[in-house]
Coordinates of C-alpha atoms and ligand atoms in Angstrom, one line a residue:
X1 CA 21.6 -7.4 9.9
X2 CA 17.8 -8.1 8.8
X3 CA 16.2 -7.9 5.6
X4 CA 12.6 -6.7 6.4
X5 CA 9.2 -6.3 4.7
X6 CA 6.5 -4.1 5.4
X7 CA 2.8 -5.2 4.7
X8 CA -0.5 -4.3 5.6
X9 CA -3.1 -6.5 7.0
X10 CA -6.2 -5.4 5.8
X11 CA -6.9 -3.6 2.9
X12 CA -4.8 -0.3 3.0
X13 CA -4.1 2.5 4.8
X14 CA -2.9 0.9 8.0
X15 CA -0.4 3.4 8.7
X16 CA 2.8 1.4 7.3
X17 CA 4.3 4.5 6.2
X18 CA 4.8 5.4 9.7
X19 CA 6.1 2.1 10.5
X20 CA 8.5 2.4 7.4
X21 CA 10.1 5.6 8.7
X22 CA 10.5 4.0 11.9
X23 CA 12.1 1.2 11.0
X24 CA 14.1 3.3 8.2
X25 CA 16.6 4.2 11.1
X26 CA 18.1 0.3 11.0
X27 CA 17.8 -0.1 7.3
X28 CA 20.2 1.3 4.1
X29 CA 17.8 0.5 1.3
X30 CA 14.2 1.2 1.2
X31 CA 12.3 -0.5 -1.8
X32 CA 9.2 -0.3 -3.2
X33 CA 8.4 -3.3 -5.5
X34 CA 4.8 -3.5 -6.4
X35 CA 1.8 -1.0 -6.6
X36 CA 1.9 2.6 -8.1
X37 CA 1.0 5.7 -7.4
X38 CA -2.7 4.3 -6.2
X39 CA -0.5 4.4 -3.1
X40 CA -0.5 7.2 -0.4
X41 CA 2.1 6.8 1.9
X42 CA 1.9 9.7 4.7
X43 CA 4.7 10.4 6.9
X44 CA 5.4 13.4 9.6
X45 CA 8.8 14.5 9.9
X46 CA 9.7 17.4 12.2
X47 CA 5.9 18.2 12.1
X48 CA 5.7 18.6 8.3
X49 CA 3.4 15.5 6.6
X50 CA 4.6 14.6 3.0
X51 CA 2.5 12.1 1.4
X52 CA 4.7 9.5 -1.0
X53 CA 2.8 7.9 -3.8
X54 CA 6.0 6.3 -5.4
X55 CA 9.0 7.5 -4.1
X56 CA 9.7 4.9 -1.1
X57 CA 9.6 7.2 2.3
X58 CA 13.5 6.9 2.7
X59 CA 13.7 9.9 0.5
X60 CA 13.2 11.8 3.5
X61 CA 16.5 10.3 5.7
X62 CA 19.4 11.9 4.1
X63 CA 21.7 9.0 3.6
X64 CA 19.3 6.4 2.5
X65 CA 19.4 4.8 -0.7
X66 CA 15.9 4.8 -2.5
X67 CA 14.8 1.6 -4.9
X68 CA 11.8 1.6 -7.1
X69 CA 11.9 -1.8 -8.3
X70 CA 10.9 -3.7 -11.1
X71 CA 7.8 -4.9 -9.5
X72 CA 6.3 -1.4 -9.7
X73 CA 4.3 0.4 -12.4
X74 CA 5.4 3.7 -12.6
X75 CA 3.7 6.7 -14.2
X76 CA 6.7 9.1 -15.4
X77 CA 4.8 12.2 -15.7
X78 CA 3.8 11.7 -11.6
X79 CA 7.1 10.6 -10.5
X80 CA 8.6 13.6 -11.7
X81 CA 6.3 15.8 -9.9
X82 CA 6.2 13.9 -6.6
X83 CA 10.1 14.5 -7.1
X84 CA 9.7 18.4 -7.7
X85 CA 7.3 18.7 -5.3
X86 CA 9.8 17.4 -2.4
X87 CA 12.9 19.2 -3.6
X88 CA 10.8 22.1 -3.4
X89 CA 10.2 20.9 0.5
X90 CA 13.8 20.8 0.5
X91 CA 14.6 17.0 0.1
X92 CA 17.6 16.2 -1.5
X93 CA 16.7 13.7 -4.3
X94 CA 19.5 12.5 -7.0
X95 CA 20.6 9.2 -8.9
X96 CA 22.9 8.7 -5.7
X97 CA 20.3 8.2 -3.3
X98 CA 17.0 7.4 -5.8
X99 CA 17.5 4.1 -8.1
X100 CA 14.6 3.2 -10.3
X101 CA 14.4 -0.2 -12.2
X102 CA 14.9 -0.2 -15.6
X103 CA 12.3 -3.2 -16.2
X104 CA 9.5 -1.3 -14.1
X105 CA 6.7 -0.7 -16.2
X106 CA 5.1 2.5 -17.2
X107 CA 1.4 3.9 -16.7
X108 CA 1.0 5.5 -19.3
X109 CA -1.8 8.4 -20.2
X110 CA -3.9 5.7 -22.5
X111 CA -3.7 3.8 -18.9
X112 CA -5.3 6.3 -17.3
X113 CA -8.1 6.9 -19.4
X114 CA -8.6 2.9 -19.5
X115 CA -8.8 2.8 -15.9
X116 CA -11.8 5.6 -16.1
X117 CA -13.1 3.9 -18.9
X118 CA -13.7 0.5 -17.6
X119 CA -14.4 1.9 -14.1
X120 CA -17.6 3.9 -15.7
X121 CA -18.4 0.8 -18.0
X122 CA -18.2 -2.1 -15.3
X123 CA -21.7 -3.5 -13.6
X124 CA -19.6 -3.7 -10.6
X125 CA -17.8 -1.0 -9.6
X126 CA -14.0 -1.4 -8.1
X127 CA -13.8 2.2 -7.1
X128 CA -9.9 2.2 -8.1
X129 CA -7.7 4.9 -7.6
X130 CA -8.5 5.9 -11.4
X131 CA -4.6 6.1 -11.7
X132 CA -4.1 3.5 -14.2
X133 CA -2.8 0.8 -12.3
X134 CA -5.3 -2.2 -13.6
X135 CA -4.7 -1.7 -16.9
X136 CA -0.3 -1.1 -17.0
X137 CA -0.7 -4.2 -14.9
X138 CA -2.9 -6.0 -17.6
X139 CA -1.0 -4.6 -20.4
X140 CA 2.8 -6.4 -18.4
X141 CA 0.5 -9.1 -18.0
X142 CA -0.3 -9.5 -21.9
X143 CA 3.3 -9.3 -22.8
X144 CA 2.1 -5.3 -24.6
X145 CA 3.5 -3.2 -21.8
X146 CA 6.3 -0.8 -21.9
X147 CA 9.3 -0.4 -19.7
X148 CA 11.1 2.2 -18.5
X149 CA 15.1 1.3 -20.4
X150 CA 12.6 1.6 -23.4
X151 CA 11.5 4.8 -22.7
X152 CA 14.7 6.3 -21.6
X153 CA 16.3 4.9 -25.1
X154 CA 13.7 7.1 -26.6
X155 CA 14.3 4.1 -29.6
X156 CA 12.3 4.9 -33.2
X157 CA 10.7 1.1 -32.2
X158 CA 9.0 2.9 -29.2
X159 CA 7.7 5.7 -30.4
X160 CA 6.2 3.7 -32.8
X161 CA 4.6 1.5 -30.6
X162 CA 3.5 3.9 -28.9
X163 CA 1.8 5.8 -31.5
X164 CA 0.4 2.2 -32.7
X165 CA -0.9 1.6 -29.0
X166 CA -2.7 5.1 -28.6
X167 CA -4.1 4.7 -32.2
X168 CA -5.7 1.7 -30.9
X169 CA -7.1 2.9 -27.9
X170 CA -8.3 5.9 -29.4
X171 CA -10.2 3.5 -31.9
X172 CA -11.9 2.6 -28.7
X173 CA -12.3 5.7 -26.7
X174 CA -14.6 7.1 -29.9
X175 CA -16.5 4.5 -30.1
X176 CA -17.7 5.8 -26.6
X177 CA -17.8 9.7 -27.3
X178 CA -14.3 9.7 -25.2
X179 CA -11.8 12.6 -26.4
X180 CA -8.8 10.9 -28.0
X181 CA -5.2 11.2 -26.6
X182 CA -3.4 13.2 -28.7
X183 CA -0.4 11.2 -29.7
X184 CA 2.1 13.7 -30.4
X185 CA 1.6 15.6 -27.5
X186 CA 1.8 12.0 -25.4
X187 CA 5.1 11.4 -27.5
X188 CA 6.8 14.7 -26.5
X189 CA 6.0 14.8 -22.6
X190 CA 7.0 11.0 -22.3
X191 CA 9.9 11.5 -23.9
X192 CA 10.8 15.2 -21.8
X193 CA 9.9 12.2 -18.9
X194 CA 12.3 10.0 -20.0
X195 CA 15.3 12.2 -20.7
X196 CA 14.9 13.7 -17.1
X197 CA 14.7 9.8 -16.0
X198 CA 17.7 8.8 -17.8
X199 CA 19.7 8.9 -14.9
X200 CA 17.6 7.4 -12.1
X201 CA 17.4 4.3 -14.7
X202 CA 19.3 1.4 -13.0
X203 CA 19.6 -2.1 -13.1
X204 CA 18.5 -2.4 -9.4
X205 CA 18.5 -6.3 -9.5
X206 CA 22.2 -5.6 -9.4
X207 CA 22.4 -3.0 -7.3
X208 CA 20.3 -4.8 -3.9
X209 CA 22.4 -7.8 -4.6
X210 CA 26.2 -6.0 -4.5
X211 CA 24.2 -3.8 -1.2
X212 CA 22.9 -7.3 0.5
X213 CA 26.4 -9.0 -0.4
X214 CA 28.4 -5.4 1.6
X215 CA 26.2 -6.4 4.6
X216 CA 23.5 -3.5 4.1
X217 CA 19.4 -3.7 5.2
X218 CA 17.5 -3.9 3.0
X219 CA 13.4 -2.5 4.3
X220 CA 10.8 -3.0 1.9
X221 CA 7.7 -0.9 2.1
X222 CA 4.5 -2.6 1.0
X223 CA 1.7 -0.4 -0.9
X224 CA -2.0 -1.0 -0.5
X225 CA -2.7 -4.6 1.9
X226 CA -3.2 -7.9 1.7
X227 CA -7.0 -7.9 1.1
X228 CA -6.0 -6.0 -2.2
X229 CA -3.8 -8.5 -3.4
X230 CA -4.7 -9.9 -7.0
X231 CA -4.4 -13.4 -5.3
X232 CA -5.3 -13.3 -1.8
X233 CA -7.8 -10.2 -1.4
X234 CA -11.7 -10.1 -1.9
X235 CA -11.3 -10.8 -5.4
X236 CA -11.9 -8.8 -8.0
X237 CA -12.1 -5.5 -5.5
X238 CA -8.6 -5.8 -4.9
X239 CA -5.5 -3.9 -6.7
X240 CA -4.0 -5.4 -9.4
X241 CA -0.7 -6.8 -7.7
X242 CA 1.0 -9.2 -5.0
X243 CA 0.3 -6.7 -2.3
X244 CA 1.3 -9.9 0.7
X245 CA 5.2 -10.2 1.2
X246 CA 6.1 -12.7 -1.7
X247 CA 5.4 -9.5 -4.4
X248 CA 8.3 -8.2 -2.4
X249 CA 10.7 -10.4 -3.8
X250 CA 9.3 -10.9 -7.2
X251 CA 8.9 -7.5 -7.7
X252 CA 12.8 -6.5 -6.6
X253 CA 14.6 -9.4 -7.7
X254 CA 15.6 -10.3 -3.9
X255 CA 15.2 -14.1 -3.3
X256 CA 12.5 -15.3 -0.4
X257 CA 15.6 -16.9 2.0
X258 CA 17.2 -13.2 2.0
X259 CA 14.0 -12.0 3.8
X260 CA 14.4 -12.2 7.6
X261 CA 11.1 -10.1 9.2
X262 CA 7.7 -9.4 7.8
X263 CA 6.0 -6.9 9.7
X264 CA 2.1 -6.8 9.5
X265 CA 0.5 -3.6 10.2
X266 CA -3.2 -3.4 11.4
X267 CA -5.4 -0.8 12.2
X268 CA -6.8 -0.9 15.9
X269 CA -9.6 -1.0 14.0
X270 CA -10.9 -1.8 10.1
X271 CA -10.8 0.4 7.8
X272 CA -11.3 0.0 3.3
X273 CA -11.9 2.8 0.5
X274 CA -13.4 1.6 -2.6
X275 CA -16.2 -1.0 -3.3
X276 CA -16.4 -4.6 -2.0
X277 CA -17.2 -6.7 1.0
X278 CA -16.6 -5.6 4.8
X279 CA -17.8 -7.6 7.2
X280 CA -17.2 -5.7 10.3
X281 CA -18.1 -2.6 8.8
X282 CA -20.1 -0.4 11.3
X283 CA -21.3 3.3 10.1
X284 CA -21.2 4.9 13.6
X285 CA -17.8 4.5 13.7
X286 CA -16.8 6.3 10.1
X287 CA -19.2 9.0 11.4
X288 CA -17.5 9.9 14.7
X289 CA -14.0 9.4 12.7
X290 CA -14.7 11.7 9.9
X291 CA -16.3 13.7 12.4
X292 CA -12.8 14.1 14.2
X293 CA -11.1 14.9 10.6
X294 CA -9.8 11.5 10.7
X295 CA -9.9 8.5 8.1
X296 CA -9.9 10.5 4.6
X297 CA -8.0 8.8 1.7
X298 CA -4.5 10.0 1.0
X299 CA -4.7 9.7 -2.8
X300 CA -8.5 10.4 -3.4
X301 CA -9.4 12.1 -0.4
X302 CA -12.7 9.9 -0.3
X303 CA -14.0 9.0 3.0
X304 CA -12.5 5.6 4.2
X305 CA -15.1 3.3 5.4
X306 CA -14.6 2.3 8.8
X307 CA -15.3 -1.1 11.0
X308 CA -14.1 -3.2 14.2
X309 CA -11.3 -4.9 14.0
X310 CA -11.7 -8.4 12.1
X311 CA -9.0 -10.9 13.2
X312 CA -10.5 -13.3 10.8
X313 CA -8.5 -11.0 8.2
X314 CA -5.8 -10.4 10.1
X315 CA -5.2 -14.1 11.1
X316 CA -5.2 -15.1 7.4
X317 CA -3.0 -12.2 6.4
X318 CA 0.0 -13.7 9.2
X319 CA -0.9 -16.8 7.7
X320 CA -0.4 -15.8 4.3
X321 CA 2.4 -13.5 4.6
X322 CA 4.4 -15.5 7.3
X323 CA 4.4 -12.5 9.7
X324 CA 7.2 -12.5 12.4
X325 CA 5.7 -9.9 14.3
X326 CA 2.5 -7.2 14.0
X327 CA 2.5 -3.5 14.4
X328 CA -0.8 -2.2 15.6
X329 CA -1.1 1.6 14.5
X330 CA -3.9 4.3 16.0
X331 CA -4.7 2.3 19.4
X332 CA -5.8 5.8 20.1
X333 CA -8.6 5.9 17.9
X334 CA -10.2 3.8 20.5
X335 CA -9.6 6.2 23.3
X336 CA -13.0 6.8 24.3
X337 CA -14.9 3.9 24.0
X338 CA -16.2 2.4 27.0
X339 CA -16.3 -0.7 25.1
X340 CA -14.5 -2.4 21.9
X341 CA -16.2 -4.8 19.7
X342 CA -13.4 -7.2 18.1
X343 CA -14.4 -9.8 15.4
X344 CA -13.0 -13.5 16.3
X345 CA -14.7 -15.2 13.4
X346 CA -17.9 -15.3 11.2
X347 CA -20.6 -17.8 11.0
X348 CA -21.7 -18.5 7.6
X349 CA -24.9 -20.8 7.0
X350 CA -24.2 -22.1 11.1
X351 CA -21.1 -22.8 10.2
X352 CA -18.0 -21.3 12.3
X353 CA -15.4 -19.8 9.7
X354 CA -12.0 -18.7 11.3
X355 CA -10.2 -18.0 8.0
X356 CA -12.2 -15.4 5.2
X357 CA -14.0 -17.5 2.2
X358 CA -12.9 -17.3 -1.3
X359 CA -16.8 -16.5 -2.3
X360 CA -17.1 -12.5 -1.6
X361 CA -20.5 -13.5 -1.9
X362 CA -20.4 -15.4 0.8
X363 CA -17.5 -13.1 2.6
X364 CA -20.9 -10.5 1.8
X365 CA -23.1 -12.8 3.6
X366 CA -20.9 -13.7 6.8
X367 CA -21.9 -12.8 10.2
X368 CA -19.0 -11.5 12.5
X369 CA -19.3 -12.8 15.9
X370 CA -17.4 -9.9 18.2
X371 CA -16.3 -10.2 21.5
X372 CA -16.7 -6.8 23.6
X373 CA -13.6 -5.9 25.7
X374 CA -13.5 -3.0 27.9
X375 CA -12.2 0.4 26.6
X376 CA -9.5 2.1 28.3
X377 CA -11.0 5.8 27.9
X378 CA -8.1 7.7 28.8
X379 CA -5.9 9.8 26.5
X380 CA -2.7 6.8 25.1
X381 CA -1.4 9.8 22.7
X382 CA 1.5 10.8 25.5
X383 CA 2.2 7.4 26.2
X384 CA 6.0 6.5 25.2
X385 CA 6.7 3.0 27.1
X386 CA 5.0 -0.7 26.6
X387 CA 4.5 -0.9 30.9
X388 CA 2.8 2.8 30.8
X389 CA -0.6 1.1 28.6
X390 CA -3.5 0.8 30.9
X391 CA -4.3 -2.7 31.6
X392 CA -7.4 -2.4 29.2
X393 CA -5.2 -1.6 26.1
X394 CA -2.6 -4.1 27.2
X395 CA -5.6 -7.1 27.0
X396 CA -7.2 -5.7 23.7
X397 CA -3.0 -6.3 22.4
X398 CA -2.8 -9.8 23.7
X399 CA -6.6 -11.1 22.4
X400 CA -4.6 -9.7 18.9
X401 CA -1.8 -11.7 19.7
X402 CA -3.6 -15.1 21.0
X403 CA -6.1 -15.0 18.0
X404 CA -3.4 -13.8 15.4
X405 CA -0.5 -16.4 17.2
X406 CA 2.0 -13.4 16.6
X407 CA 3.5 -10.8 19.0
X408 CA 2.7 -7.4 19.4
X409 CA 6.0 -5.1 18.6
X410 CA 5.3 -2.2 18.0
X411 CA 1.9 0.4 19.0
X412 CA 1.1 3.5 17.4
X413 CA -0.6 6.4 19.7
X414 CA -0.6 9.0 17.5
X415 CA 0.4 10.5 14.2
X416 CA 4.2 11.4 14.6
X417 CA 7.0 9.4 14.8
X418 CA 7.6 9.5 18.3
X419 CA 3.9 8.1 19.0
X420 CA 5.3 4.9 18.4
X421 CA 5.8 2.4 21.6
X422 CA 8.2 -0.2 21.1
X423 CA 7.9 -3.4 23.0
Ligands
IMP501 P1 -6.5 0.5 -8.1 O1 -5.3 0.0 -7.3 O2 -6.5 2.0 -8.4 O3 -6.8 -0.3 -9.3 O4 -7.8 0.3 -7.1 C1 -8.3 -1.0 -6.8 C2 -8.8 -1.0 -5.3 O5 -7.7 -0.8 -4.4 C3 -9.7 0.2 -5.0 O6 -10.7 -0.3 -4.0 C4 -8.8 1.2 -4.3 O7 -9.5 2.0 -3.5 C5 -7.9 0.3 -3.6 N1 -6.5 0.9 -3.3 C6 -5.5 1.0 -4.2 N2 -4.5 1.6 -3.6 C7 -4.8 1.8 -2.3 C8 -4.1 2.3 -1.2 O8 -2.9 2.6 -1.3 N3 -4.8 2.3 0.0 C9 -6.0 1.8 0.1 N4 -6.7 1.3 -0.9 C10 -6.1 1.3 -2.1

């Protein structure tokens, strides 16, 4: 029995919900405990792709028990719809198999229209998601948020806070020619939220202890990457949360020595949506992926920005995150490239940096020194076994693991499930 996390390396989109659903098989309990729904987790099962923003993608195995936990800030109205739209996909989805945490907080709609707000205001763009997820963050942060056990006791004191808290941002939003929120509309669809939500709200502190003490998995499924990470990402254009593997157990109430594997999941290659420094970054490359209908966000839809793989980034995130092994997803984006630039370090000033600077001025300034390693050019997306990799693909893998110092597990060759090789 292992307790595992899932994280991304870089900054998002790595294809962990793939990874997830793999792993999903072994686990009982798949928990999301940080992040919103900025997140966009895709998934193809039996050739249909469902795209999770906040349900965790266990929802789609049968017998799995789902945990939102209280690391998570969760916008009712959204959750309820990601929920109808699956059962409408025929997913069965009820308090037996979906627990959400009764201290998660809530975006809320004034959250929303902060996160536009500040976004249009700021001299330096973040690009966010627009979903709220900064400012329910800021508002836990300044001891002024609201949790979900409030919402679902529907209490006189919340509504009035409410009202207070809308009054107050409205105050704001005129100032600015916004259109106010109108509070008694907000008060009657949160509270149609929260009456539907009554019974997914749970005490799931409680419940992943009495599941880890009956000798159940637990899989958590990290949202957005490490380079997002409030603390450890290319601050400030990073999300608003502990995106590395220690936000697993804060957010979920599961102590660090209960954690057995971290799995980090990179790219073959580099890719980032939203504003902010990329070192590797390499136009040519976003051009032929979005020319092959590849690398679109799966919240926004915006056009990811693509680069070579950087294992300055990726060394840092095993560093940081204590990764036991990595999981390498899309190998066959880089199927016909005769040759395959891969970042080692950066020199900054003639200096040799092997770890990212804090300074993303200076992460703005770096110079990535690549190494170029033969491409395979071949076709890997009918490849099933670790021996069957041409001997190109299988050195690219091991210049990961040397610079990285952690093994290669798993390789992803393609968008489905069974495109997955494991070692
Ligand atoms: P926020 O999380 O909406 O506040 O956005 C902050 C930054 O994180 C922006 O650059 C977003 O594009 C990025 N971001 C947030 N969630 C994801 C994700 O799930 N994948 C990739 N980027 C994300």
């Amino acid at each position: 029995m292992s307790n595992t996390i899932v994280i991304g390396a870089q900054w998002g989109d790595e294809g962990k919900g793939k990874i997830v659903d793999l792993l999903t098989d072994r686990a009982d309990v798949v928990v999301r405990a940080q992040g919103g729904n900025n997140a966009g987790h895709t998934v193809i099962n039996d050739g249909h792709q469902y795209i999770l923003h906040l349900i965790p993608s266990g929802i789609l195995w049968p017998e799995k028990l789902c945990v939102i936990g209280n690391g998570v800030v969760m916008d009712p109205v959204a959750i309820l719809k990601e929920i109808d739209g699956l059962v409408e996909d025929g997913i069965e989805i009820s308090p037996k198999n979906l627990s959400i945490s009764d201290r998660a907080h809530l975006v809320m709609p004034f959250h929303r229209e902060m996160d536009a707000f500040k976004e249009a205001n700021r001299a330096v763009k973040i690009g966010t998601t627009k979903r709220g997820i900064g400012p329910a963050y800021g508002d836990k942060i300044d001891r002024i948020g609201f949790r979900l056990h409030e919402l679902v006791s529907g209490s006189a004191s919340f509504v009035e806070r409410l009202h207070s808290r809308i009054e107050e941002c409205n105050r704001l939003f005129e100032t600015v020619g916004m259109a106010p929120i109108d509070a008694t509309a907000a008060e009657e669809e949160l509270l149609a939220a929260g009456r539907r939500l009554a019974p997914y709200c749970a005490d799931t502190v409680a419940i992943l202890h009495r599941e880890m003490k009956a000798g159940r998995m637990l899989l958590f499924e990290g949202a957005q990457g490490t380079f997002l990470d409030v603390d450890q990402g290319t601050y400030p254009y990073v999300t608003s949360s502990n995106t590395t593997s220690g936000g697993a157990c804060t957010g979920s109430g599961v102590p660090p020595h209960r954690i057995d594997r971290v799995v980090g999941v990179t790219k073959a290659y580099t890719t980032r949506v939203g504003e902010g420094p990329f070192p590797t970054q390499d136009d040519a490359l976003a051009d032929r992926f979005h020319g092959m209908g590849r690398e679109f966000g799966a919240t926004t839809g915006r056009k990811r920005r693509c680069g070579w793989l950087d294992l300055v980034l990726v060394r840092y995130a095993a560093m940081v995150n204590g990764f036991t092994e990595l999981a390498i997803t899309i190998l066959d984006g880089l199927d016909d490239c005769a040759e395959i630039p891969i970042c080692s370090h950066y020199e900054l000033d003639g200096k040799k940096l092997t770890l990212p600077p804090a300074s993303i001025h200076d992460l703005q300034r770096v110079v990535p020194v690549y190494e170029s390693l033969p491409g395979w050019q071949c076709d890997l997306s009918q490849v099933k076994r670790w021996e069957d990799l041409p001997p190109q693909a299988h050195a690219y893998l091991a210049r990961i693991e040397t610079e990285t110092e952690t093994p290669v597990a798993m390789v992803g060759v393609g968008p489905s499930r069974e495109q997955t090789i494991v070692r």
